[in-house]
Tab-separated table of C-alpha atoms in Angstrom:
chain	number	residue	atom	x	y	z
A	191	UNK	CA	50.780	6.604	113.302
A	192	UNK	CA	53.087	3.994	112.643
A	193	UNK	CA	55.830	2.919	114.887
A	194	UNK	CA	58.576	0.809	113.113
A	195	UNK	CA	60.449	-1.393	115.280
A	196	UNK	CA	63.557	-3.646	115.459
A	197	UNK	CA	64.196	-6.159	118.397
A	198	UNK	CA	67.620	-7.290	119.247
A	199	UNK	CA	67.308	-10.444	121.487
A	200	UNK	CA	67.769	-13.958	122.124
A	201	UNK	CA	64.803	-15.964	121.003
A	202	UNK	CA	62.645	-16.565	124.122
A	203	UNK	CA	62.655	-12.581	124.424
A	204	UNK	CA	62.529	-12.064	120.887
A	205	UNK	CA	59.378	-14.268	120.823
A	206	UNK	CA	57.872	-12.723	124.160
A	207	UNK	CA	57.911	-8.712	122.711
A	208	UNK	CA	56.940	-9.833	119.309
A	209	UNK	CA	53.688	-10.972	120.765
A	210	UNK	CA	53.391	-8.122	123.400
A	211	UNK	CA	53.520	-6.073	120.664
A	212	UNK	CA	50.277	-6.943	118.786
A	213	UNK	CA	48.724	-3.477	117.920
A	214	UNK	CA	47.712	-1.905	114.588
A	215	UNK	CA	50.268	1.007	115.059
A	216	UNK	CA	53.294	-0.832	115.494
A	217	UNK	CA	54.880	-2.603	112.801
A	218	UNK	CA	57.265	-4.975	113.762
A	219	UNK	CA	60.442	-4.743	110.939
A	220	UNK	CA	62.755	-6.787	111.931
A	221	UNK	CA	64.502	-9.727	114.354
A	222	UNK	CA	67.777	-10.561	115.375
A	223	UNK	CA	70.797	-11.378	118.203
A	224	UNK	CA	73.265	-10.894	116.315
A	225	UNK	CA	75.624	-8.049	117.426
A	226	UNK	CA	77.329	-7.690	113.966
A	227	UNK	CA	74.655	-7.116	111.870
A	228	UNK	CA	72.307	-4.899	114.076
A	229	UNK	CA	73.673	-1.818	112.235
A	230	UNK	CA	73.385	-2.934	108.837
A	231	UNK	CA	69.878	-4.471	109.204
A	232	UNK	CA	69.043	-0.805	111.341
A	233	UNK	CA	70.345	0.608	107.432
A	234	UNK	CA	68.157	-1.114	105.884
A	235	UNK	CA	65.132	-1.469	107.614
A	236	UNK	CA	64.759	2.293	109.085
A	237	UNK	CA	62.953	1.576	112.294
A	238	UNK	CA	61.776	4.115	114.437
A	239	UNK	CA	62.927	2.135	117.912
A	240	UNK	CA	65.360	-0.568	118.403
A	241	UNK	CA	64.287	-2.893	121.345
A	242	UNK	CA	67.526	-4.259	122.676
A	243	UNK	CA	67.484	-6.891	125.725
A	244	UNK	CA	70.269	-9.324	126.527
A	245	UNK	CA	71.272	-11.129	129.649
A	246	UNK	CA	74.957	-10.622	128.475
A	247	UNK	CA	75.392	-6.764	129.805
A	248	UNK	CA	78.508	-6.113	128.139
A	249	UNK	CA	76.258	-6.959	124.819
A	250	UNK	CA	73.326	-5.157	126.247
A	251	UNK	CA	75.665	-1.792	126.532
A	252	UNK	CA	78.028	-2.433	123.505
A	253	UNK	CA	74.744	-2.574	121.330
A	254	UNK	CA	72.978	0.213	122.792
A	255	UNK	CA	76.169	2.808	122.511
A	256	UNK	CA	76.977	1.638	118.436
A	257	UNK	CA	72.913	2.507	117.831
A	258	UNK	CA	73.591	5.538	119.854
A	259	UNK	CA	76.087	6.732	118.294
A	260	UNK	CA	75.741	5.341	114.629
A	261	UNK	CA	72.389	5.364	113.492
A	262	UNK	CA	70.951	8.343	115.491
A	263	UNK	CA	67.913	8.211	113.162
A	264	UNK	CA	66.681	5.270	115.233
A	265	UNK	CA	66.217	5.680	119.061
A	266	UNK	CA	67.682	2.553	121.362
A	267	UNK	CA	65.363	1.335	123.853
A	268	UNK	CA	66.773	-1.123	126.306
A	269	UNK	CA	64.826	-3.661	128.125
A	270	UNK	CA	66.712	-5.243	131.451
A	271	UNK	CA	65.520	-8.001	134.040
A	272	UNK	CA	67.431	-6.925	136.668
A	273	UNK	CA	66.267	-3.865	136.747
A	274	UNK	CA	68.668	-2.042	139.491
A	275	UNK	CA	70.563	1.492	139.398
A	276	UNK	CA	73.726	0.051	138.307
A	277	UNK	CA	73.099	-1.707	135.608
A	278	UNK	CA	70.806	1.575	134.679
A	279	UNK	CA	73.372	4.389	135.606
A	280	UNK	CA	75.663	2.200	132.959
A	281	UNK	CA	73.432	1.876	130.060
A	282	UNK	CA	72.682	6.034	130.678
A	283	UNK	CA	76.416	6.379	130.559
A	284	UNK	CA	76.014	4.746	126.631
A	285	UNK	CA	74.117	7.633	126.094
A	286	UNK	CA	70.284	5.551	126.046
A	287	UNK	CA	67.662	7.582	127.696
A	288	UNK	CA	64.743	4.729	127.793
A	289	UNK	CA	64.741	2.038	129.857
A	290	UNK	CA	61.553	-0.693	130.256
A	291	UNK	CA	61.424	-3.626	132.720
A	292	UNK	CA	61.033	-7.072	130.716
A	293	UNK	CA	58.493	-7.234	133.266
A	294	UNK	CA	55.879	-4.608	131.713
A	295	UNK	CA	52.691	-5.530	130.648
A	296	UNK	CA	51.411	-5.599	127.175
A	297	UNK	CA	49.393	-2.749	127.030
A	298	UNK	CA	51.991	-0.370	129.141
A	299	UNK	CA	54.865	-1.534	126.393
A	300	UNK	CA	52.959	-0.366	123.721
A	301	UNK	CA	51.684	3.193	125.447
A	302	UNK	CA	55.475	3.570	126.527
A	303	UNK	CA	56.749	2.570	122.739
A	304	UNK	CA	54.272	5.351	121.400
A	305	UNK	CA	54.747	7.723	123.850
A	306	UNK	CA	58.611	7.561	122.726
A	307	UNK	CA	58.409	7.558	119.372
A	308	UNK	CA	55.859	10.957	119.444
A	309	UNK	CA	59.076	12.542	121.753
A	310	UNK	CA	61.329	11.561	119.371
A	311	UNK	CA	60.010	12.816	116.413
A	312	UNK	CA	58.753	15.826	117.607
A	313	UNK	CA	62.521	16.601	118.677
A	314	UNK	CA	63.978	15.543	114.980
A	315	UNK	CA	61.431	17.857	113.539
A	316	UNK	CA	62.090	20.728	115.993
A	317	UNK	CA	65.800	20.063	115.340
A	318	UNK	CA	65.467	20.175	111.019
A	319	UNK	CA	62.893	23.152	111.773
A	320	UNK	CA	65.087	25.518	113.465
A	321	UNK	CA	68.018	25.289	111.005
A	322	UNK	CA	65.864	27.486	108.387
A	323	UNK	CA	63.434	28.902	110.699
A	324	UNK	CA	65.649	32.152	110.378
A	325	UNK	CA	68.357	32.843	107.932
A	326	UNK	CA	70.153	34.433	110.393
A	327	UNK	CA	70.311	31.737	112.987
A	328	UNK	CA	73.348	29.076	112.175
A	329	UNK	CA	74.950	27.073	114.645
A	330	UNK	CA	78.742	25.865	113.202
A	331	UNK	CA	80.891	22.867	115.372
A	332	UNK	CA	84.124	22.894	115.250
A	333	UNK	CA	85.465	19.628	115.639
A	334	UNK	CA	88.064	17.336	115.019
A	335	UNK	CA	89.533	13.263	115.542
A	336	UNK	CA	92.644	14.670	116.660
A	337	UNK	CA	93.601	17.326	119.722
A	338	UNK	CA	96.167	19.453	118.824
A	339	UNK	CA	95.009	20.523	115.564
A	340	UNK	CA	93.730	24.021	116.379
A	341	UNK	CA	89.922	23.524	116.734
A	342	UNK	CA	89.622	26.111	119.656
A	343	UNK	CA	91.605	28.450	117.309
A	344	UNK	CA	89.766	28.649	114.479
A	345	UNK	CA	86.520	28.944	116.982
A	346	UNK	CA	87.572	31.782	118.390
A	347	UNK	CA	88.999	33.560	115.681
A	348	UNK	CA	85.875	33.342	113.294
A	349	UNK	CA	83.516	34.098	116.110
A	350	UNK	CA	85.446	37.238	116.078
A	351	UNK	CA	85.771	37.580	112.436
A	352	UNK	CA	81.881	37.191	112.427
A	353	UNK	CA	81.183	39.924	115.285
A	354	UNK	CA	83.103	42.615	113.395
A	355	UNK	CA	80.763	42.322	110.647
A	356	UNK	CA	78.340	43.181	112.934
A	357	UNK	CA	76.315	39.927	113.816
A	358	UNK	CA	75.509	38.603	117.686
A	359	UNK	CA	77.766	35.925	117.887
A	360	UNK	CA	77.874	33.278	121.020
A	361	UNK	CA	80.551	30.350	121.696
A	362	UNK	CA	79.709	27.272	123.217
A	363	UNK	CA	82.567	25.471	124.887
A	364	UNK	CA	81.330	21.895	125.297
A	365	UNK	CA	84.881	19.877	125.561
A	366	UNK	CA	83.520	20.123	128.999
A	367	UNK	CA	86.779	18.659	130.550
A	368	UNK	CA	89.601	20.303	129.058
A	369	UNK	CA	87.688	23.284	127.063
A	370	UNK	CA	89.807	26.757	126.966
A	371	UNK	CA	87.858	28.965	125.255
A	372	UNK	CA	87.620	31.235	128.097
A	373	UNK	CA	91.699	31.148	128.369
A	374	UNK	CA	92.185	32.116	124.720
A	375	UNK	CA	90.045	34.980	124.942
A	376	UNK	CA	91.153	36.117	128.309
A	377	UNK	CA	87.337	36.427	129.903
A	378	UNK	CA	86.607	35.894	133.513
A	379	UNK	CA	84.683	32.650	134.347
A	380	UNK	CA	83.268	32.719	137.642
A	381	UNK	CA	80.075	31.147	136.110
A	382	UNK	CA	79.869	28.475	133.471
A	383	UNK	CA	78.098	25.569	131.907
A	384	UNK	CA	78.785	23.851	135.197
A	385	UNK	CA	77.337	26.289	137.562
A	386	UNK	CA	74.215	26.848	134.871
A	387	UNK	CA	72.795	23.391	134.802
A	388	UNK	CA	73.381	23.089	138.795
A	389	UNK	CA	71.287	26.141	139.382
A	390	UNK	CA	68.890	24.695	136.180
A	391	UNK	CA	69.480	21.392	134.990
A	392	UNK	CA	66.792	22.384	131.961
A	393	UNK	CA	67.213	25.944	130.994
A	394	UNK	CA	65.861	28.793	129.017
A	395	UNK	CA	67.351	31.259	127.099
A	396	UNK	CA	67.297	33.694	129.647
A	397	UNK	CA	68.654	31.836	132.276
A	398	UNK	CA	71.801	30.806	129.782
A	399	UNK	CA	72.517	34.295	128.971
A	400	UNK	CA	72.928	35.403	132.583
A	401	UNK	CA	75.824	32.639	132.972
A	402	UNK	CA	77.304	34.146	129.869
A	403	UNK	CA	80.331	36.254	129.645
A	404	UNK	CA	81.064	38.939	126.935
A	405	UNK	CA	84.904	39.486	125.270
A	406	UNK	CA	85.774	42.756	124.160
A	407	UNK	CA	84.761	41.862	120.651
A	408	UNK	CA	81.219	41.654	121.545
A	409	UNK	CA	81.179	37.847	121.124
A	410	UNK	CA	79.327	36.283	124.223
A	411	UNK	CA	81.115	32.995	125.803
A	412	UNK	CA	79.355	29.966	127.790
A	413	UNK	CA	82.730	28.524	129.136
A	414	UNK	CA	83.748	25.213	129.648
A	415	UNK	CA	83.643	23.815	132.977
A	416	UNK	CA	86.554	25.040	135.659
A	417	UNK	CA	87.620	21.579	136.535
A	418	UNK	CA	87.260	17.850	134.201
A	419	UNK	CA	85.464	16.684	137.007
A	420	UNK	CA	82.408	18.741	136.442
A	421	UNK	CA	81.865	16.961	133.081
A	422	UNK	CA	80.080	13.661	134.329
A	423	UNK	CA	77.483	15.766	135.350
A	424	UNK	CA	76.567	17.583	131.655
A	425	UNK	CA	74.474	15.517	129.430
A	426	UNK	CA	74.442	15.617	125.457
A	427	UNK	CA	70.433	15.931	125.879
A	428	UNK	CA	71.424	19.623	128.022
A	429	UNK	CA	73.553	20.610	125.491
A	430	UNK	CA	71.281	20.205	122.679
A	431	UNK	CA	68.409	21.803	125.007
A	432	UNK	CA	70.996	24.991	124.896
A	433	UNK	CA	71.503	24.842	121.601
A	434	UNK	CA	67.831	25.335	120.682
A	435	UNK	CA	67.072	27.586	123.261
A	436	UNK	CA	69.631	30.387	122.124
A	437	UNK	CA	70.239	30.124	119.074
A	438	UNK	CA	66.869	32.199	118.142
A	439	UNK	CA	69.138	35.403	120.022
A	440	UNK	CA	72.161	35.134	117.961
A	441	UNK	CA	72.699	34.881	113.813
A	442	UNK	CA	75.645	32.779	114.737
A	443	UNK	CA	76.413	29.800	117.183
A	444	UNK	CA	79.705	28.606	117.074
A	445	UNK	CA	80.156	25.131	119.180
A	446	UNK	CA	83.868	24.488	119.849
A	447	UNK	CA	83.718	20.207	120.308
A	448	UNK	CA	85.896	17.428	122.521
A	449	UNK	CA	87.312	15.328	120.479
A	450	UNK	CA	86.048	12.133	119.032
A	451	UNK	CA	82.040	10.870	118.858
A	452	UNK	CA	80.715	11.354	122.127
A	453	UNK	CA	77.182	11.540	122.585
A	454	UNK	CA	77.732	15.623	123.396
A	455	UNK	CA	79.335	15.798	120.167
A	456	UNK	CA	76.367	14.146	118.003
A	457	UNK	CA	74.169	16.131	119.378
A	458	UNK	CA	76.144	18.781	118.211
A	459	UNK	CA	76.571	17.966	114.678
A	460	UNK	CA	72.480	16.922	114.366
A	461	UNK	CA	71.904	20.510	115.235
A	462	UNK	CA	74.791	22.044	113.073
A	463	UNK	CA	73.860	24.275	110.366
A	464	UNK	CA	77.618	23.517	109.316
A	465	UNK	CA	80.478	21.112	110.492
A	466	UNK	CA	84.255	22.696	110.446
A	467	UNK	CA	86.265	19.588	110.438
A	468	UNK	CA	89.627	20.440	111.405
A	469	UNK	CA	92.880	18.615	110.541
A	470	UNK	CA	96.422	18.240	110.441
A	471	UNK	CA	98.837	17.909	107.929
A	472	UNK	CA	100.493	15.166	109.303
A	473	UNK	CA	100.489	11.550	108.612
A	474	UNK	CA	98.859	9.902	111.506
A	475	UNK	CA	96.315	12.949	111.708
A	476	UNK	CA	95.371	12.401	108.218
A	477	UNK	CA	94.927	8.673	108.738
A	478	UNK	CA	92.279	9.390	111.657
A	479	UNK	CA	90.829	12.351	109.551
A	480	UNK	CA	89.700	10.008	106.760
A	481	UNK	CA	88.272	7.365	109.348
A	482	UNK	CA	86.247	10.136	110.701
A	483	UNK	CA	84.768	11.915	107.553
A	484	UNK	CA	83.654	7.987	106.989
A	485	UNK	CA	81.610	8.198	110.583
A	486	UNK	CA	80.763	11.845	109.980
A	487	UNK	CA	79.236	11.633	106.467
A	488	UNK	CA	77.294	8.271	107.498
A	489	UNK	CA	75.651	10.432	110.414
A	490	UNK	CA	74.680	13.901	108.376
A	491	UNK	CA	76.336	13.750	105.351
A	492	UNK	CA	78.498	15.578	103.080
A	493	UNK	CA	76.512	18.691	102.820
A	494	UNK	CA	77.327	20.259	106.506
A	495	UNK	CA	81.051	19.337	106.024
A	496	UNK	CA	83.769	21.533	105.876
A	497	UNK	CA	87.070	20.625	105.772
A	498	UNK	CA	90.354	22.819	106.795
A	499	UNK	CA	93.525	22.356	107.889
A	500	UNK	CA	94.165	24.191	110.971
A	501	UNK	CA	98.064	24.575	110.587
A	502	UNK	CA	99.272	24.979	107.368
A	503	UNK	CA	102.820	24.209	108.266
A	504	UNK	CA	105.851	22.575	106.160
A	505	UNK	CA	105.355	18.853	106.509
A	506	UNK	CA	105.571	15.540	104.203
A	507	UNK	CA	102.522	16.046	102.921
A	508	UNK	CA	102.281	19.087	100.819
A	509	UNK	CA	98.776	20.738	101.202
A	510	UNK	CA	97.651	19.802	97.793
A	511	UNK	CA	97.561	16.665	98.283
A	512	UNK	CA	95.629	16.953	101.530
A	513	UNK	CA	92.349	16.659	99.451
A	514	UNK	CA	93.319	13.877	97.599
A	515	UNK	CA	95.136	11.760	100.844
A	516	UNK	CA	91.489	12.179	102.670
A	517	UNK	CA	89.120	11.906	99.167
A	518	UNK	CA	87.191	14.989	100.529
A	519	UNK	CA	87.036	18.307	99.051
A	520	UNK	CA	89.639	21.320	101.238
A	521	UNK	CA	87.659	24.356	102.311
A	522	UNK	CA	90.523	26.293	103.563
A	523	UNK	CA	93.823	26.233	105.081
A	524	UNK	CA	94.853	28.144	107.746
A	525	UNK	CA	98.580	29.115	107.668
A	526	UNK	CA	100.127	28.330	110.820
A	527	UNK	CA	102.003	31.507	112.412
A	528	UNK	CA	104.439	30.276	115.199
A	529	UNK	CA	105.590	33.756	116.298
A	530	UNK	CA	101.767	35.214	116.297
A	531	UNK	CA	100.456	31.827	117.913
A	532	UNK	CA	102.913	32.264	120.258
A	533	UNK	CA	101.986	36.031	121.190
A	534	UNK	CA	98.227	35.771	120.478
A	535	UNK	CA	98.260	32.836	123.916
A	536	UNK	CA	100.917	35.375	125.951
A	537	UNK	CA	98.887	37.993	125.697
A	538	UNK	CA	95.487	36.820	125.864
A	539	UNK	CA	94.416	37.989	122.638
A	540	UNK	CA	93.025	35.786	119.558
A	541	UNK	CA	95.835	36.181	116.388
A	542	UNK	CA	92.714	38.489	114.491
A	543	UNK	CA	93.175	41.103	117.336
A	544	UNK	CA	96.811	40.857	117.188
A	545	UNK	CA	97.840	40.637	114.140
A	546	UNK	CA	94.635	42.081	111.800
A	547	UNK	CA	96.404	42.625	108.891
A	548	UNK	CA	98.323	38.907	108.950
A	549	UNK	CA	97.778	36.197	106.325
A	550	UNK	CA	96.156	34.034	108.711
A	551	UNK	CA	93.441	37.220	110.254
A	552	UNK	CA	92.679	37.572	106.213
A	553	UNK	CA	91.942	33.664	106.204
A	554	UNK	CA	89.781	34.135	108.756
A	555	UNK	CA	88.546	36.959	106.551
A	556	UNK	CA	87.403	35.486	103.734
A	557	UNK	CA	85.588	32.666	106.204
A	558	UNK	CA	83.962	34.959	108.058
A	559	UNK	CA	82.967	36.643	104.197
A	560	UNK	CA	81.838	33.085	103.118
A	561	UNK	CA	79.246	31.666	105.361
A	562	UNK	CA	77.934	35.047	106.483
A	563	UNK	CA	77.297	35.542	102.324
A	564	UNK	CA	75.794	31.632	102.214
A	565	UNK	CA	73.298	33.276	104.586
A	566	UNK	CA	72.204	36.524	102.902
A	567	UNK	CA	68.533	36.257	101.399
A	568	UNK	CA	68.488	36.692	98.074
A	569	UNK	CA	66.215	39.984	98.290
A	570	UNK	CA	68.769	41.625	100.533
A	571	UNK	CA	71.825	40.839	98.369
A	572	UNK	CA	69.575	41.875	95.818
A	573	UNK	CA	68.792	45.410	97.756
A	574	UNK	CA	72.956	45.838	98.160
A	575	UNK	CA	73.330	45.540	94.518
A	576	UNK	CA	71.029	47.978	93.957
A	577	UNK	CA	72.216	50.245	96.522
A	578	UNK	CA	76.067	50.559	95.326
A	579	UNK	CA	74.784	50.711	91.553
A	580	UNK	CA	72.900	53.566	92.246
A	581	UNK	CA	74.941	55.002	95.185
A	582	UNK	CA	78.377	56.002	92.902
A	583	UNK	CA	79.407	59.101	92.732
A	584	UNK	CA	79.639	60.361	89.134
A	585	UNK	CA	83.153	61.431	88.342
């Protein structure tokens, strides 16, 4: 074992863990208090923890959310003096999970320090494991920089799409505030995520699928909370724990996302078999589009991206040169429909139920066609050739 590790701190602190930390399995990489070049030296040095203590907790905080969210390879670890529940329930709120008294001894720092990094990478490799532990089993976010784009849309619709080619299909809503999955599809919601991680803050698959509700379609629905308020309460470490734990009963999971990088979110897109990043066509959309696919591809790169425009609608920007506005290759484009929209919300049925034989419902189609194809074995697409070639009738 060999735990890399970074300390952001003033000098006297700086000086105090570097010596605490004297044992042949950590390897110190790297020192610094400088707040603008933590990330880059985190780029370049890889460590496994990043030790962050200041007596400035605005620093302390600011710090600990930019590792959070921008370099979730390496796992923030803060260490406080004051060591009360304010300061605490604030750096939890940056999404930081381990917190140390700059009062621990030497040799608890270093059993702590080891005893993290052994979590950590046990839940990285569970979390690259179960993308290809079964071909069948792919979890897709839907997300976007922008509301108003269409993202519950187009999570609805191709969880539909995907269930009428006969796979188990579940939605996630986790824009826990203002998520409306469950109003699109017109389900009832008595229970959801809200209710689930009251009754069992750290579930199992079985308990999940009881607060479950299935649409007409087949596709099964955790729902967003009832009211905003419920959302202080979910944490992005719950969410991924759900992820995991059902995605071994379904061949798809489709996770319809709040907007923007909250720590939900990332733990969204580190267990994403595929990222649908949904735009607009429309000048100030675009503009936070391209600043996002720059956060995005820093965090998992380009290979689980997909990008679409969500409304396909007549606007300055003609949709060939949405591609070349954002530098990123267009997946698809979604034609946008305001008479079908429009009766798809009234009467509570997703625009591939109401319209199935619509330019947008053969969109969502060929999607549907497209990543459940990526996912065929080889030896079974092989068996279907082989099956039709031999399975004409002779004429």
């Amino acid at each position: 074992m060999e735990v890399r590790v970074l300390i952001f701190a003033d000098e006297a602190t700086s000086q105090k863990l570097y010596t605490m930390l004297k044992d042949d399995d950590i390897r110190i990489v790297y020192r610094l208090y400088d707040e603008n070049e933590v990330l880059d030296q985190i780029s370049k040095t890889r460590p496994d923890i990043v030790l962050v203590s200041s007596n400035n907790t605005n620093l302390l905080l600011r710090v600990c959310q930019q590792i959070y969210l921008l370099r979730p390879r390496s796992t923030p670890v803060a260490i406080i003096d004051d060591y009360n529940q304010e300061i605490i329930g604030k750096i939890i709120q940056t999404g930081v999970n381990y917190i140390l008294p700059l009062q621990i001894d030497n040799y608890t720092l270093v059993a702590q320090l080891k005893g993290i990094y052994t979590n950590e990478s046990t839940r990285l490799m569970a979390l690259e494991s179960t993308s290809i532990t079964n071909w069948k089993s792919k979890v897709i976010t839907v997300f976007s920089s922008k509301g108003g784009v269409g993202c519950t849309t187009v999570a609805t619709n191709l969880a539909i799409k995907l269930a009428q080619k006969k796979r188990k299909v579940a939605i996630l809503d986790f824009d826990v505030e203002f998520g409306e999955v469950a109003f699109i599809m017109r389900v009832d919601t008595k229970n959801t995520i809200a209710e689930l991680l009251q009754e069992q803050p750290s579930p199992n698959a079985d308990a999940i699928r009881k607060y479950m509700v299935v649409h007409s379609s087949g596709v099964n629905i955790l729902a967003a909370p009832s009211s905003p308020e419920y959302a202080e309460h979910i944490s992005a470490s719950q969410t991924e724990k759900i992820i995991s734990a059902i995605r071994t009963h379904y061949d798809y999971v489709i996770v319809d996302t709040s907007v923007g990088f909250n720590g939900i979110n990332l733990s969204c897109f580190d267990a994403s078999s595929m990222i649908l990043y949904v735009t607009g066509m429309d000048l100030a959309t675009l503009r936070r589009t391209k600043m996002g696919l720059s956060i995005l591809n820093s965090l998992v790169g380009n290979e689980k991206i997909h990008l679409l425009v969500g409304k396909e609608e007549p606007s300055r920007v003609k949709i060939r040169d949405v591609s070349r506005a954002l530098e990123f290759p267009l997946w698809k484009s979604i034609p946008f429909d305001q008479k079908l929209a429009l009766e798809a919300i009234n009467q509570g049925r997703p625009m591939v139920l109401e319209s199935p034989l619509s330019k947008v419902s053969r969109v969502y189609q060929d999607m549907a066609n497209e990543i459940d194809e990526s996912d065929t074995p080889k030896e079974e697409k092989e068996k279907a050739v082989g099956f039709n070639l031999f399975s004409r009738k002779k004429v």
